[in-house]
Structure formats: C-alpha cells, structure tokens
Short mmCIF file of C-alpha atoms and ligand atoms in Angstrom, two decimals:
data_model
loop_
_atom_site.label_atom_id
_atom_site.label_comp_id
_atom_site.label_asym_id
_atom_site.label_seq_id
_atom_site.Cartn_x
_atom_site.Cartn_y
_atom_site.Cartn_z
CA MET A 225 16.72 -16.54 -1.75
CA HIS A 226 17.46 -13.38 -2.96
CA ASN A 227 15.39 -10.65 -4.87
CA ALA A 228 16.16 -7.51 -6.93
CA THR A 229 17.85 -5.16 -4.06
CA THR A 230 19.57 -8.81 -2.93
CA THR A 231 17.79 -8.57 0.38
CA PRO A 232 17.24 -11.89 1.54
CA ILE A 233 12.95 -13.34 1.22
CA PRO A 234 12.48 -15.82 3.78
CA THR A 235 10.55 -18.66 2.58
CA HIS A 236 7.84 -20.50 4.31
CA THR A 237 6.46 -22.43 1.52
CA ASP A 238 4.72 -25.66 3.48
CA LEU A 239 1.05 -25.49 4.81
CA HIS A 240 0.96 -24.35 8.48
CA ILE A 241 -1.39 -26.64 10.81
CA ALA A 242 -1.21 -26.96 13.79
CA GLY A 243 2.03 -25.20 14.32
CA ARG A 244 4.39 -27.18 12.48
CA PRO A 245 5.03 -26.48 8.70
CA ALA A 246 3.24 -29.61 6.29
CA PRO A 247 3.73 -30.76 2.95
CA ALA A 248 0.14 -31.25 0.81
CA ALA A 249 -1.05 -35.00 1.78
CA ASP A 250 -0.48 -35.49 -2.04
CA GLY A 251 2.65 -33.73 -1.97
CA SER A 252 1.39 -31.17 -4.73
CA ARG A 253 3.04 -27.56 -4.67
CA PHE A 254 2.45 -24.61 -7.11
CA PRO A 255 4.65 -21.66 -7.78
CA VAL A 256 5.17 -18.32 -7.29
CA HIS A 257 5.77 -15.76 -9.46
CA ASP A 258 7.52 -11.77 -9.31
CA PRO A 259 4.73 -9.76 -11.02
CA ALA A 260 7.71 -7.74 -11.92
CA THR A 261 9.82 -10.52 -14.25
CA GLY A 262 7.50 -13.07 -14.38
CA ALA A 263 9.98 -15.33 -12.62
CA ALA A 264 9.23 -18.16 -10.18
CA ILE A 265 10.52 -17.04 -6.71
CA ALA A 266 9.11 -19.91 -4.64
CA GLU A 267 7.56 -23.29 -4.60
CA VAL A 268 4.37 -23.36 -2.31
CA ALA A 269 2.76 -26.44 -1.10
CA ASP A 270 -0.56 -26.84 -2.58
CA ALA A 271 -3.54 -27.79 -0.20
CA GLY A 272 -5.93 -29.90 -0.79
CA VAL A 273 -9.56 -30.82 1.36
CA ASP A 274 -7.94 -33.71 3.48
CA ASP A 275 -4.84 -30.38 4.08
CA ALA A 276 -7.72 -28.34 5.34
CA LEU A 277 -10.32 -30.83 7.00
CA ARG A 278 -6.66 -31.71 8.95
CA ALA A 279 -6.52 -27.68 9.91
CA VAL A 280 -10.06 -27.42 10.75
CA ASP A 281 -8.79 -30.49 13.49
CA ALA A 282 -6.20 -28.16 14.68
CA ALA A 283 -7.89 -25.04 14.90
CA TYR A 284 -10.70 -26.69 17.10
CA GLU A 285 -8.51 -28.62 19.17
CA ALA A 286 -7.27 -25.64 20.19
CA ALA A 287 -10.46 -23.75 20.40
CA ASP A 288 -11.79 -24.26 23.95
CA ARG A 289 -8.24 -24.01 25.40
CA TRP A 290 -7.40 -20.64 23.45
CA ALA A 291 -11.22 -18.99 24.16
CA ALA A 292 -10.59 -19.56 27.68
CA THR A 293 -6.94 -18.11 27.97
CA PRO A 294 -7.38 -14.70 30.05
CA PRO A 295 -8.01 -11.27 27.66
CA ARG A 296 -4.87 -10.24 29.50
CA THR A 297 -2.64 -13.19 27.88
CA ARG A 298 -4.06 -12.72 24.35
CA SER A 299 -3.79 -9.18 24.10
CA GLU A 300 0.00 -10.03 25.81
CA LEU A 301 0.81 -11.88 22.48
CA LEU A 302 -1.13 -9.66 19.93
CA CYS A 303 1.53 -6.65 21.70
CA LYS A 304 4.49 -9.18 20.96
CA ALA A 305 3.20 -10.14 17.65
CA PHE A 306 2.92 -6.13 17.02
CA ASP A 307 6.50 -5.20 17.89
CA LEU A 308 7.85 -8.48 16.42
CA MET A 309 5.73 -7.05 12.99
CA LYS A 310 7.77 -3.42 13.11
CA ASN A 311 11.33 -4.92 13.74
CA GLN A 312 11.35 -7.66 11.31
CA GLY A 313 9.37 -4.68 9.28
CA GLU A 314 11.47 -4.63 5.96
CA GLU A 315 11.86 -8.39 5.46
CA LEU A 316 8.13 -9.10 5.74
CA ALA A 317 8.21 -5.73 3.34
CA HIS A 318 10.74 -7.22 0.78
CA LEU A 319 8.28 -10.06 0.83
CA ILE A 320 5.14 -8.46 -0.04
CA THR A 321 7.12 -6.60 -2.81
CA ALA A 322 8.63 -10.15 -4.27
CA GLU A 323 5.51 -11.66 -4.72
CA SER A 324 2.62 -8.84 -5.05
CA GLY A 325 4.82 -6.85 -6.69
CA LYS A 326 4.33 -3.29 -5.29
CA ALA A 327 6.63 -0.23 -4.95
CA LEU A 328 8.57 -1.00 -1.63
CA PRO A 329 7.22 2.10 0.04
CA ASP A 330 3.69 0.70 -0.59
CA ALA A 331 5.00 -2.32 1.23
CA ARG A 332 6.59 -0.42 3.84
CA ALA A 333 3.22 0.64 4.52
CA GLU A 334 1.27 -1.88 4.82
CA VAL A 335 3.63 -3.55 7.07
CA ALA A 336 2.86 -0.90 9.04
CA TYR A 337 -0.82 -1.20 8.00
CA ALA A 338 -0.73 -3.94 8.79
CA ALA A 339 1.09 -4.29 12.53
CA GLU A 340 -1.61 -1.81 13.84
CA PHE A 341 -3.81 -4.26 13.55
CA PHE A 342 -2.98 -6.21 16.40
CA ARG A 343 -1.80 -3.07 18.47
CA TRP A 344 -4.79 -2.01 18.14
CA TYR A 345 -6.74 -5.69 19.41
CA ALA A 346 -4.45 -6.20 21.73
CA GLU A 347 -5.92 -2.79 23.56
CA GLU A 348 -9.19 -4.07 22.07
CA ALA A 349 -9.08 -8.13 23.79
CA VAL A 350 -9.18 -6.66 27.21
CA ARG A 351 -12.68 -4.44 26.70
CA ALA A 352 -15.36 -7.11 24.90
CA THR A 353 -18.53 -6.52 27.14
CA GLY A 354 -21.13 -7.38 28.00
CA SER A 355 -24.60 -5.88 30.48
CA LEU A 356 -27.05 -6.67 32.96
CA THR A 357 -30.19 -5.07 33.08
CA THR A 358 -33.26 -5.49 34.81
CA ALA A 359 -36.14 -6.70 32.15
CA PRO A 360 -38.95 -3.89 31.90
CA SER A 361 -41.22 -6.24 33.13
CA GLY A 362 -39.60 -6.67 36.08
CA GLY A 363 -40.23 -10.02 36.08
CA HIS A 364 -36.45 -11.69 35.57
CA HIS A 365 -32.52 -10.02 34.97
CA ILE A 366 -31.24 -10.29 31.28
CA LEU A 367 -27.53 -10.82 31.26
CA VAL A 368 -25.74 -9.88 28.38
CA ARG A 369 -22.32 -11.61 27.44
CA HIS A 370 -20.07 -11.30 24.26
CA GLN A 371 -18.46 -15.01 23.32
CA PRO A 372 -16.19 -16.42 20.82
CA VAL A 373 -17.58 -17.45 17.55
CA GLY A 374 -15.81 -20.46 17.31
CA VAL A 375 -13.13 -22.00 14.07
CA CYS A 376 -13.26 -19.23 11.71
CA VAL A 377 -12.18 -19.77 8.27
CA LEU A 378 -10.75 -16.47 6.47
CA VAL A 379 -10.18 -16.20 2.78
CA THR A 380 -7.94 -13.30 1.90
CA PRO A 381 -6.94 -11.65 -1.39
CA TRP A 382 -3.62 -10.84 -3.30
CA ASN A 383 -3.47 -7.22 -3.27
CA PHE A 384 -2.84 -6.46 0.68
CA PRO A 385 -1.91 -10.07 1.58
CA ALA A 386 0.22 -9.37 5.42
CA ALA A 387 -2.67 -6.26 5.95
CA MET A 388 -6.00 -8.59 4.84
CA ALA A 389 -4.27 -11.45 7.10
CA THR A 390 -3.69 -9.31 10.40
CA ARG A 391 -7.03 -7.40 9.49
CA LYS A 392 -8.51 -10.76 10.15
CA ILE A 393 -6.47 -13.02 12.89
CA ALA A 394 -5.93 -10.06 15.07
CA PRO A 395 -10.11 -9.48 15.80
CA ALA A 396 -10.26 -13.32 15.79
CA LEU A 397 -7.84 -13.85 18.19
CA ALA A 398 -8.42 -10.93 20.29
CA ALA A 399 -12.03 -12.47 20.77
CA GLY A 400 -10.85 -16.11 21.47
CA CYS A 401 -11.48 -17.59 18.05
CA THR A 402 -8.93 -20.11 16.24
CA VAL A 403 -8.44 -19.54 12.17
CA VAL A 404 -7.66 -21.72 9.11
CA LEU A 405 -6.04 -19.29 6.44
CA LYS A 406 -6.67 -19.57 2.83
CA PRO A 407 -5.05 -16.77 1.10
CA ALA A 408 -4.93 -15.73 -2.44
CA SER A 409 -2.26 -18.50 -4.43
CA ASP A 410 -0.70 -15.28 -5.91
CA THR A 411 0.70 -14.43 -2.50
CA PRO A 412 0.96 -16.83 0.12
CA LEU A 413 3.82 -16.63 1.83
CA THR A 414 3.12 -13.43 3.43
CA ALA A 415 0.81 -15.19 5.41
CA LEU A 416 2.85 -18.10 6.01
CA TYR A 417 5.22 -15.68 7.56
CA VAL A 418 2.63 -13.89 9.65
CA ALA A 419 1.92 -17.07 10.89
CA THR A 420 5.44 -18.05 12.11
CA LEU A 421 5.70 -15.19 13.36
CA LEU A 422 2.66 -15.06 15.42
CA GLU A 423 3.49 -18.47 16.87
CA GLU A 424 7.22 -16.96 17.38
CA ALA A 425 5.07 -14.76 19.41
CA GLY A 426 3.67 -17.09 21.69
CA VAL A 427 0.14 -17.95 20.00
CA PRO A 428 -0.27 -21.81 20.88
CA PRO A 429 0.08 -24.14 18.10
CA GLY A 430 -3.52 -24.67 16.49
CA VAL A 431 -4.71 -21.09 16.69
CA VAL A 432 -3.99 -19.90 13.54
CA ASN A 433 -3.75 -22.25 10.76
CA VAL A 434 -2.60 -21.57 7.36
CA VAL A 435 -3.13 -23.84 3.94
CA PRO A 436 -2.81 -22.02 0.15
CA ALA A 437 -4.33 -23.63 -2.50
CA ARG A 438 -4.43 -23.31 -5.88
CA ARG A 439 -7.82 -25.38 -5.66
CA SER A 440 -9.52 -22.84 -3.95
CA GLY A 441 -13.22 -23.41 -4.78
CA THR A 442 -13.34 -27.15 -3.59
CA VAL A 443 -10.91 -26.73 -0.69
CA VAL A 444 -12.81 -23.46 0.29
CA SER A 445 -16.00 -25.34 -0.27
CA ALA A 446 -15.14 -28.12 1.67
CA LEU A 447 -14.12 -25.86 5.15
CA LEU A 448 -17.77 -24.30 4.56
CA HIS A 449 -19.40 -27.72 5.07
CA ASP A 450 -17.19 -28.63 8.18
CA PRO A 451 -20.09 -28.73 11.06
CA ARG A 452 -17.02 -27.63 13.37
CA VAL A 453 -16.63 -23.98 11.01
CA ARG A 454 -18.34 -21.28 12.72
CA LYS A 455 -17.35 -18.44 10.60
CA LEU A 456 -16.19 -17.13 7.53
CA SER A 457 -14.71 -13.83 6.61
CA PHE A 458 -14.25 -13.36 3.04
CA THR A 459 -11.94 -10.76 1.35
CA GLY A 460 -11.75 -10.24 -2.02
CA SER A 461 -14.23 -9.95 -5.68
CA THR A 462 -18.52 -8.93 -5.22
CA GLU A 463 -18.41 -12.24 -7.55
CA VAL A 464 -16.79 -14.23 -5.66
CA GLY A 465 -18.34 -13.30 -2.78
CA ARG A 466 -21.55 -14.49 -4.50
CA VAL A 467 -20.60 -17.80 -4.05
CA LEU A 468 -19.70 -18.19 -1.24
CA LEU A 469 -22.59 -16.55 0.01
CA ARG A 470 -24.35 -19.16 -1.51
CA GLU A 471 -22.15 -22.27 0.01
CA ALA A 472 -22.31 -20.48 3.22
CA ALA A 473 -26.10 -20.35 3.53
CA ASP A 474 -26.20 -24.31 3.53
CA ARG A 475 -24.99 -24.31 7.04
CA VAL A 476 -25.77 -21.23 7.58
CA VAL A 477 -22.88 -19.93 8.48
CA ASN A 478 -21.78 -16.37 10.31
CA VAL A 479 -20.41 -14.39 7.25
CA SER A 480 -18.02 -11.22 7.04
CA MET A 481 -17.79 -10.01 3.69
CA GLU A 482 -15.28 -7.57 2.74
CA LEU A 483 -16.00 -6.82 -1.04
CA GLY A 484 -15.37 -4.73 -4.57
CA GLY A 485 -15.65 -0.99 -4.29
CA ASN A 486 -15.85 1.43 -7.09
CA ALA A 487 -15.28 4.46 -5.76
CA PRO A 488 -16.13 7.83 -6.41
CA PHE A 489 -14.42 10.93 -6.20
CA LEU A 490 -15.92 14.57 -6.24
CA VAL A 491 -13.55 17.97 -6.61
CA PHE A 492 -16.71 20.84 -6.22
CA ALA A 493 -14.75 24.45 -7.49
CA ASP A 494 -14.79 25.68 -4.08
CA ALA A 495 -12.10 22.72 -2.96
CA ASP A 496 -8.73 23.55 -2.85
CA LEU A 497 -7.07 22.09 -5.70
CA ASP A 498 -3.95 21.24 -5.21
CA ALA A 499 -5.37 18.93 -2.41
CA ALA A 500 -8.01 17.48 -5.00
CA VAL A 501 -4.73 16.85 -6.41
CA GLU A 502 -2.56 15.35 -4.16
CA GLY A 503 -5.45 13.22 -2.51
CA ALA A 504 -6.50 11.59 -5.64
CA LEU A 505 -2.58 10.95 -6.13
CA VAL A 506 -3.10 8.66 -2.67
CA ALA A 507 -6.64 7.57 -3.31
CA LYS A 508 -5.20 6.88 -6.93
CA MET A 509 -1.78 5.51 -6.54
CA ARG A 510 -1.93 3.85 -3.35
CA ASN A 511 -0.36 -0.08 -4.91
CA ALA A 512 -1.30 1.03 -8.30
CA GLY A 513 -4.44 1.39 -8.18
CA ALA A 514 -4.98 -2.02 -7.36
CA ALA A 515 -6.77 -1.72 -3.91
CA CYS A 516 -10.81 -2.03 -3.26
CA THR A 517 -10.78 1.94 -1.84
CA ALA A 518 -8.78 3.14 -5.09
CA ALA A 519 -10.32 5.94 -7.15
CA ASN A 520 -12.28 4.65 -9.98
CA ARG A 521 -14.55 7.19 -10.90
CA PHE A 522 -13.41 11.00 -10.95
CA TYR A 523 -16.45 13.55 -11.24
CA VAL A 524 -15.17 16.92 -11.01
CA GLN A 525 -17.10 20.22 -11.23
CA ALA A 526 -16.96 22.35 -14.49
CA PRO A 527 -15.37 25.54 -13.56
CA VAL A 528 -12.30 23.41 -12.73
CA ALA A 529 -12.73 20.04 -14.10
CA GLU A 530 -9.64 20.76 -17.15
CA GLU A 531 -7.43 22.41 -14.64
CA PHE A 532 -7.48 19.40 -12.16
CA GLY A 533 -7.35 17.20 -15.25
CA ARG A 534 -4.03 19.19 -16.24
CA ARG A 535 -2.70 19.15 -12.19
CA LEU A 536 -3.40 15.24 -12.34
CA ALA A 537 -1.80 14.14 -15.09
CA ALA A 538 0.80 16.08 -14.69
CA ARG A 539 1.83 14.24 -11.00
CA MET A 540 1.01 11.11 -12.47
CA SER A 541 3.43 11.22 -15.69
CA ALA A 542 6.33 11.73 -13.52
CA LEU A 543 5.63 8.81 -11.00
CA THR A 544 8.46 6.51 -11.52
CA VAL A 545 7.49 2.81 -12.55
CA GLY A 546 9.65 0.18 -12.29
CA PRO A 547 10.24 -3.32 -10.33
CA GLY A 548 8.68 -3.00 -7.03
CA ALA A 549 12.27 -3.39 -5.10
CA ALA A 550 14.26 -1.56 -7.77
CA PRO A 551 15.19 2.42 -5.67
CA GLY A 552 13.14 4.56 -6.43
CA THR A 553 10.24 2.78 -8.21
CA GLU A 554 6.75 4.23 -7.05
CA VAL A 555 4.31 2.33 -9.34
CA GLY A 556 4.72 -1.61 -9.62
CA PRO A 557 3.71 -3.81 -11.69
CA LEU A 558 -0.18 -5.47 -11.85
CA ILE A 559 -0.18 -8.48 -10.26
CA ASN A 560 -0.56 -10.54 -13.53
CA ALA A 561 -1.00 -10.45 -17.35
CA ALA A 562 -4.54 -10.65 -17.19
CA ALA A 563 -4.70 -7.70 -15.04
CA VAL A 564 -2.93 -5.51 -17.59
CA ASP A 565 -5.06 -6.96 -20.17
CA LYS A 566 -8.00 -5.99 -18.36
CA VAL A 567 -7.14 -2.44 -17.94
CA ASP A 568 -5.50 -2.07 -21.64
CA ARG A 569 -8.91 -2.85 -23.22
CA LEU A 570 -11.25 -1.09 -20.37
CA VAL A 571 -8.68 2.35 -21.57
CA TRP A 572 -9.09 1.53 -25.35
CA ALA A 573 -12.38 0.80 -25.47
CA ALA A 574 -13.25 4.71 -23.73
CA LEU A 575 -10.94 5.83 -26.01
CA GLU A 576 -12.71 5.04 -29.01
CA ARG A 577 -15.40 5.90 -27.47
CA GLY A 578 -14.53 9.72 -27.25
CA ALA A 579 -12.09 10.45 -24.14
CA LYS A 580 -8.60 12.03 -24.05
CA ALA A 581 -5.45 10.38 -23.12
CA LEU A 582 -4.18 13.71 -20.80
CA THR A 583 -1.03 11.07 -19.75
CA GLY A 584 -0.38 7.85 -20.29
CA GLY A 585 -3.21 5.66 -22.30
CA ALA A 586 -1.53 2.73 -23.67
CA HIS A 587 0.07 -0.72 -22.60
CA SER A 588 3.98 -0.17 -23.46
CA GLY A 589 4.70 -4.13 -23.94
CA GLY A 590 7.16 -5.02 -23.22
CA ALA A 591 8.03 -7.70 -19.72
CA GLY A 592 6.78 -7.68 -16.56
CA CYS A 593 3.33 -6.53 -15.46
CA PHE A 594 3.42 -2.65 -16.34
CA TYR A 595 0.88 -0.32 -16.76
CA PRO A 596 1.30 3.61 -17.20
CA PRO A 597 -0.41 5.85 -15.07
CA THR A 598 -2.90 6.78 -16.94
CA VAL A 599 -5.66 10.22 -16.91
CA LEU A 600 -8.33 10.27 -19.42
CA SER A 601 -10.35 13.33 -19.76
CA ASP A 602 -14.14 13.77 -21.72
CA ILE A 603 -15.51 10.36 -20.29
CA ARG A 604 -19.64 10.79 -20.11
CA PRO A 605 -21.41 10.05 -17.19
CA ASP A 606 -22.69 6.52 -18.54
CA ASP A 607 -19.15 5.65 -20.26
CA PRO A 608 -18.99 1.42 -19.38
CA ILE A 609 -15.69 2.48 -17.78
CA LEU A 610 -17.69 3.91 -14.94
CA ARG A 611 -19.30 0.62 -13.93
CA GLU A 612 -16.35 -1.88 -13.84
CA GLU A 613 -14.00 -1.76 -10.91
CA LEU A 614 -10.85 -0.90 -12.85
CA PHE A 615 -7.99 -2.28 -10.71
CA GLY A 616 -5.44 -0.65 -12.07
CA PRO A 617 -3.41 2.74 -12.84
CA VAL A 618 -5.72 4.29 -14.15
CA ALA A 619 -8.42 7.97 -13.54
CA PRO A 620 -10.96 8.72 -15.67
CA ILE A 621 -12.16 11.60 -15.41
CA VAL A 622 -16.62 13.02 -15.85
CA ALA A 623 -17.05 17.00 -15.32
CA PHE A 624 -20.57 17.98 -13.44
CA ASP A 625 -22.76 20.58 -12.92
CA SER A 626 -24.47 20.90 -9.48
CA GLU A 627 -24.42 18.48 -6.15
CA GLU A 628 -27.15 17.08 -7.04
CA GLU A 629 -26.24 16.03 -10.49
CA ALA A 630 -22.93 14.58 -8.52
CA VAL A 631 -24.81 12.62 -6.39
CA ASP A 632 -26.57 10.65 -8.55
CA CYS A 633 -23.90 10.07 -10.95
CA ALA A 634 -21.84 8.86 -7.64
CA ASN A 635 -24.53 6.61 -6.55
CA SER A 636 -25.59 5.14 -9.96
CA THR A 637 -23.58 1.76 -8.89
CA ASP A 638 -24.11 -1.39 -7.05
CA MET A 639 -20.84 -0.57 -5.50
CA GLY A 640 -20.62 1.04 -2.16
CA LEU A 641 -17.32 0.83 -0.47
CA VAL A 642 -15.81 4.46 -0.38
CA SER A 643 -16.46 8.07 -1.48
CA TYR A 644 -14.50 10.95 -1.78
CA VAL A 645 -15.48 14.13 -1.15
CA TYR A 646 -13.38 17.69 -2.25
CA THR A 647 -14.63 20.64 -0.92
CA GLY A 648 -14.16 24.22 0.81
CA ASP A 649 -17.32 24.27 2.36
CA LEU A 650 -17.60 21.77 5.11
CA ALA A 651 -21.11 21.76 5.53
CA ARG A 652 -21.68 20.13 1.86
CA GLY A 653 -18.85 17.58 3.33
CA LEU A 654 -20.63 16.48 6.52
CA ARG A 655 -24.34 16.91 4.11
CA LEU A 656 -22.48 14.52 1.33
CA GLY A 657 -20.90 12.33 4.44
CA GLU A 658 -24.24 11.61 5.20
CA ARG A 659 -26.00 10.86 1.14
CA LEU A 660 -23.35 8.95 -0.61
CA GLU A 661 -24.21 5.46 -0.69
CA SER A 662 -21.28 3.89 0.98
CA GLY A 663 -19.96 2.57 4.03
CA MET A 664 -17.01 5.24 4.28
CA VAL A 665 -16.54 8.56 2.77
CA GLY A 666 -13.21 10.60 3.11
CA VAL A 667 -14.04 14.62 3.49
CA ASN A 668 -10.91 16.09 2.00
CA ARG A 669 -9.27 12.76 2.77
CA GLY A 670 -7.78 10.68 -0.16
CA LEU A 671 -6.64 7.92 2.49
CA VAL A 672 -9.66 6.71 5.09
CA SER A 673 -8.01 2.94 6.09
CA ASP A 674 -7.42 3.22 10.03
CA PRO A 675 -7.65 -0.11 12.31
CA ALA A 676 -9.13 2.32 14.77
CA ALA A 677 -12.47 2.93 12.21
CA PRO A 678 -14.73 0.64 11.14
CA PHE A 679 -13.92 -0.26 7.68
CA GLY A 680 -16.74 -1.66 4.91
CA GLY A 681 -19.49 -1.39 2.62
CA ILE A 682 -23.08 -1.72 1.92
CA LYS A 683 -24.44 -2.44 -1.13
CA GLN A 684 -22.50 -5.22 -3.44
CA SER A 685 -19.77 -4.57 -1.62
CA GLY A 686 -19.97 -6.74 1.56
CA ILE A 687 -21.77 -7.22 4.42
CA GLY A 688 -19.73 -6.41 8.09
CA ARG A 689 -16.59 -4.27 9.45
CA GLU A 690 -13.39 -4.95 9.84
CA GLY A 691 -10.90 -2.43 12.12
CA GLY A 692 -12.30 -0.43 14.95
CA HIS A 693 -14.70 -1.81 18.45
CA GLU A 694 -17.03 -3.16 15.11
CA GLY A 695 -14.50 -5.52 13.81
CA LEU A 696 -13.89 -7.02 17.35
CA LEU A 697 -18.16 -7.73 17.39
CA ASP A 698 -17.71 -9.80 13.80
CA TYR A 699 -16.02 -12.52 15.89
CA LEU A 700 -18.62 -13.46 19.19
CA GLU A 701 -21.95 -14.37 19.63
CA ALA A 702 -24.00 -11.77 21.90
CA LYS A 703 -25.34 -14.07 24.30
CA TYR A 704 -28.30 -13.99 26.28
CA VAL A 705 -29.38 -15.29 29.54
CA ALA A 706 -32.56 -14.89 31.83
CA VAL A 707 -31.84 -14.76 35.06
CA ASP A 708 -34.81 -15.49 38.00
CA TRP A 709 -33.67 -14.48 41.56
P1 NAD B 208 -10.58 -12.56 -5.67
O1 NAD B 208 -12.46 -13.06 -5.89
O2 NAD B 208 -10.41 -13.56 -7.09
O3 NAD B 208 -9.59 -13.74 -4.50
C1 NAD B 208 -10.37 -13.19 -3.19
C2 NAD B 208 -9.86 -15.20 -2.70
O4 NAD B 208 -11.15 -15.78 -3.24
C3 NAD B 208 -8.13 -15.48 -3.23
O5 NAD B 208 -7.75 -16.28 -1.55
C4 NAD B 208 -8.80 -16.41 -3.84
O6 NAD B 208 -7.82 -17.58 -4.42
C5 NAD B 208 -10.09 -16.91 -3.57
N1 NAD B 208 -10.94 -17.41 -4.71
C6 NAD B 208 -11.18 -17.48 -5.76
N2 NAD B 208 -12.29 -17.88 -5.93
C7 NAD B 208 -12.73 -18.25 -5.44
C8 NAD B 208 -13.82 -19.79 -4.79
N3 NAD B 208 -13.98 -19.93 -5.78
N4 NAD B 208 -13.85 -20.47 -3.77
C9 NAD B 208 -13.40 -19.95 -3.05
N5 NAD B 208 -12.48 -18.92 -3.07
C10 NAD B 208 -11.81 -18.41 -3.73
O7 NAD B 208 -9.49 -11.37 -5.97
P2 NAD B 208 -8.39 -10.93 -5.51
O8 NAD B 208 -8.30 -10.39 -7.21
O9 NAD B 208 -7.74 -11.49 -5.23
O10 NAD B 208 -8.80 -9.43 -4.66
C11 NAD B 208 -8.81 -8.19 -5.45
C12 NAD B 208 -10.97 -8.12 -5.44
O11 NAD B 208 -10.96 -8.07 -3.70
C13 NAD B 208 -10.63 -6.88 -5.84
O12 NAD B 208 -12.47 -6.76 -6.43
C14 NAD B 208 -10.74 -6.03 -4.42
O13 NAD B 208 -12.39 -4.63 -4.79
C15 NAD B 208 -11.05 -6.77 -3.56
N6 NAD B 208 -11.16 -6.58 -1.99
C16 NAD B 208 -11.60 -5.90 -1.63
C17 NAD B 208 -11.32 -5.30 -0.16
C18 NAD B 208 -12.31 -4.78 0.71
O14 NAD B 208 -11.40 -5.00 1.98
N7 NAD B 208 -13.71 -4.41 0.31
C19 NAD B 208 -10.08 -5.54 0.27
C20 NAD B 208 -9.07 -5.84 -0.83
C21 NAD B 208 -9.96 -5.97 -2.39
#
C-alpha cells in the first residue's frame, strides 16, 4: 500500500493475540480512512467479545512469567523497542499520517515522543523500590513492596495513536503487567504496528495484545467484567471516561483516566510578546489543534490584547494547510467530517454573537476534512465557545484587566488538564503555577508533554498520571507485609 508520497505503508491488519495475527472470530472487518481524501487505506479485523476474551486468555497466561522476568531483562527489551522505533521512525510516521491525517512533521514529532516512553520506562523498570521500617509501636516491622497490578486493559484515542499507546504500554511492561489494548477505530494500524515492533524487540507472545473493535462499548464492557482484568487505563473524552468509570465500578477495577482538556493560555502585558505568540502557536497548532493539551481559551491582558491577536493571526494565516504527507504541509485535516462540522458550528455561533475573525473563520468546503487556522477576537468571558473542547485550529481571544480576573476566568471550567502562562515576572509565573486549577502548568512554555514528567489532569480531566516515576506507580500495587522477628 502507498500513501501520497509513495512511501510503502506496512499494514498489520489482523487482531494481535498471543503473538500471532488473527482474524475476528466472526470474520468482521472495518475500513480505515485517510482523512485527507476520505479514501479507504486498509480493512482491519473487527474484534467482538469472543476475540477480546481470547486476548485476555493470552494476557493472563503470560502474566506470571512476565511478572517474574527480571527487571533488567524487561528493561533491556524496552531499550530494544526504543531503538527499533527510532530506526523505523520514518515508516511509522508515514503510517500515523496516513490514518490520522496529521502533518508529517507532527507525526515525526509524535514518533520521537512515543519512543521516549520506551527509553524512560526501560530506565524506570529497575527502580521499583520498597521499604522496611520498624512500626512506631516497635512491635513489628513494616515491609512494603510494589507488585504488578496484573492484566491491564488499555483504551486509546485517535489523536496520538503511537504516543498514547506507548505512554501506557511502556510503564505497564516495566512494572511487570501484561496488556490488552483497544485502539481507536479511526487509527488501529499504528497500534498493531507497535505491537509487532515490541515482539520484534523480544517481548514474549501474550504480553501485548491488540484488539481493534468498532463495537467498542460492548467489547470494553466485556473486558471490564472479566475477573482476570485488574486495571483499566483510558485516554479519551470525559464523556466516554464517565461511562467507563461506571462500568469499572461493578468490579471495582483499578482505573487511570486521561480525559479531555480546555486549556487556558494567559498572556500578561509584561510578557515577551514574540515568545508568547510562538508559544501560542505550539500550544494551539500541534496536531491541527486536536490535542488534549491544546490551548483553547486565550486570555490576554487588555494593553497587549490587540497586538497579540494581530501577531498570532499573522503567524496562523501563514501556515500551510494540506494533506499530511504533502511536502510543506504544516496543518493537516481534522479526523473526520463530524469534527469539521463541530468546529464550524462553534465558530459560526461565536461570530453571530459578535466575535471578529482576524484570520480564517469559515470552513472552505471542498474535499477532505480541512479547517483553516482561525483567530477570533472580541470574545466575551461568558461566550459558550469557551466551554467546549474545540479540538481544532481555532484560537478565541478574551481581554482581561487584572491577575485576579485572569485566574478566575482560567479556573471557570470543569476541566483541569493544563494551563499556560506568559509573563515577564517569574514570581507571578510560580504563583499562578500554584493557583491555576490544572494538573500541569506551562510557564513561558507552550509544550509541557515530557515522558520524564507526570502528565495528567484534575477535576473532570482525569485520575492518575502517565509519565515520570508516577506513571510506573499507576501499574503497581503497594503490598504491606507485617513481620515479627
Ligand atoms: P473518545 O472518547 O471518543 O474515544 C477514546 C477511545 O474510547 C477510543 O478507543 C474509542 O473507540 C473508545 N470508546 C468510545 N466509546 C466507547 C464506549 N462507549 N466504551 C468503551 N470505549 C469507547 O475520544 P477520541 O475522539 O478518540 O479522542 C479525543 C478525546 O481524547 C479528547 O477529548 C481529548 O482531550 C482526549 N485526550 C486526552 C488525552 C489526555 O492525556 N488527557 C490525550 C489525548 C486525547
């Protein structure tokens, strides 16, 4: 199979269970589309409940041996996976672009980020610690050790099909857990590629299983009700996260939830405005705005609001929009027509309420799921566009007067994944680092994601952390043994 630039795309299109490709038991398959053209690029096996439970069989059978594999061996396998992903990076980037639509530079950046989770957790695999202390009463000893949780179900979104998979698989494997991954049905090919790469690295069959499924509700529900499954790690929308929290409650399954965002981006009058515009571009335009960390609400202090809007619009309008794999493309299409409709509807309604489009502002029509980079000024703090996760290349700007007002606006949603602050006053940056209600804060920085740091949200943006040492702990249970001697 070939994409627009005629780079061959390897397509593993069957389920991946116990180290082997397998069709769905009922023979179902579903098409995967290139969002730039709408053309079908592959037909992927569509797992049903029986297939998902076969994947649990494989993960359960592999679990004890994998948990008992020396941490150094697990670490070396993850190192090998890191090397393979780096070496095959170009091939993988083209595959990501083909099924997610993202511009090739974004896909290359994703591969680099995704691979780093293998390297980071290769280093963490040998650092799961415990402790032995004397009880305060002196009567016994307290031995604490960390044990792998067991079989984990991983559910990932379409927008970072490689990185969201490795951000879960790497810590799970480092901790000694085995996994069943259900990728988004828009982007299953990347997850299948990652599973094959891990086995090429030497990870034993059954440790990583992948079950693409269009009937995701039924399949994930069956997985969560299997008594051998001990954990769910989900990345996706808050809406689906809520459903899965309820499902997980039946068996009190351990959960990690990486959910939606609605990031505020604060620019104070004392900020370096050029740096703020560059940071805004990174925070807004990675993945054409379809990132959970995407800046969604721009609050700019009144004396610089107009100038910031003008400069941001100039930079946004100069970006090249096109098919992800075409030379020079900086902004690819959105994932599907529904995503374009949603953005178009939100922008249109804001314009109706009096917002001004400094650039973009209307869907150009035509083939492919493209939406133009858009900057909207004159947005009121209570405008409904600020309440929705846009998931597209649109920057609404609200002017504010005081720090207090900016903090109130920033904290005024149910989401709390990430916030950004640009200021020349480091004390203010640190102060807001505490006061902003989000799991992560970027101070004079438009990119916070780092495999070495704990990524995650508060409020309705999630539960738990991925990345950093904290990400390993999410796949370990603390076991306490009381010892007399
Ligand atoms: P989504 O919630 O629609 O889907 C996520 C995954 O859940 C997919 O695999 C999907 O097939 C599956 N799914 C959908 N309905 C289900 C159901 N009823 N039961 C079980 N599984 C179901 O999200 P999406 O559109 O793929 O991704 C975009 C969302 O993900 C955005 O809200 C974004 O903010 C969020 N996201 C969050 C992070 C983070 O780290 N916090 C990272 C990336 C994306």
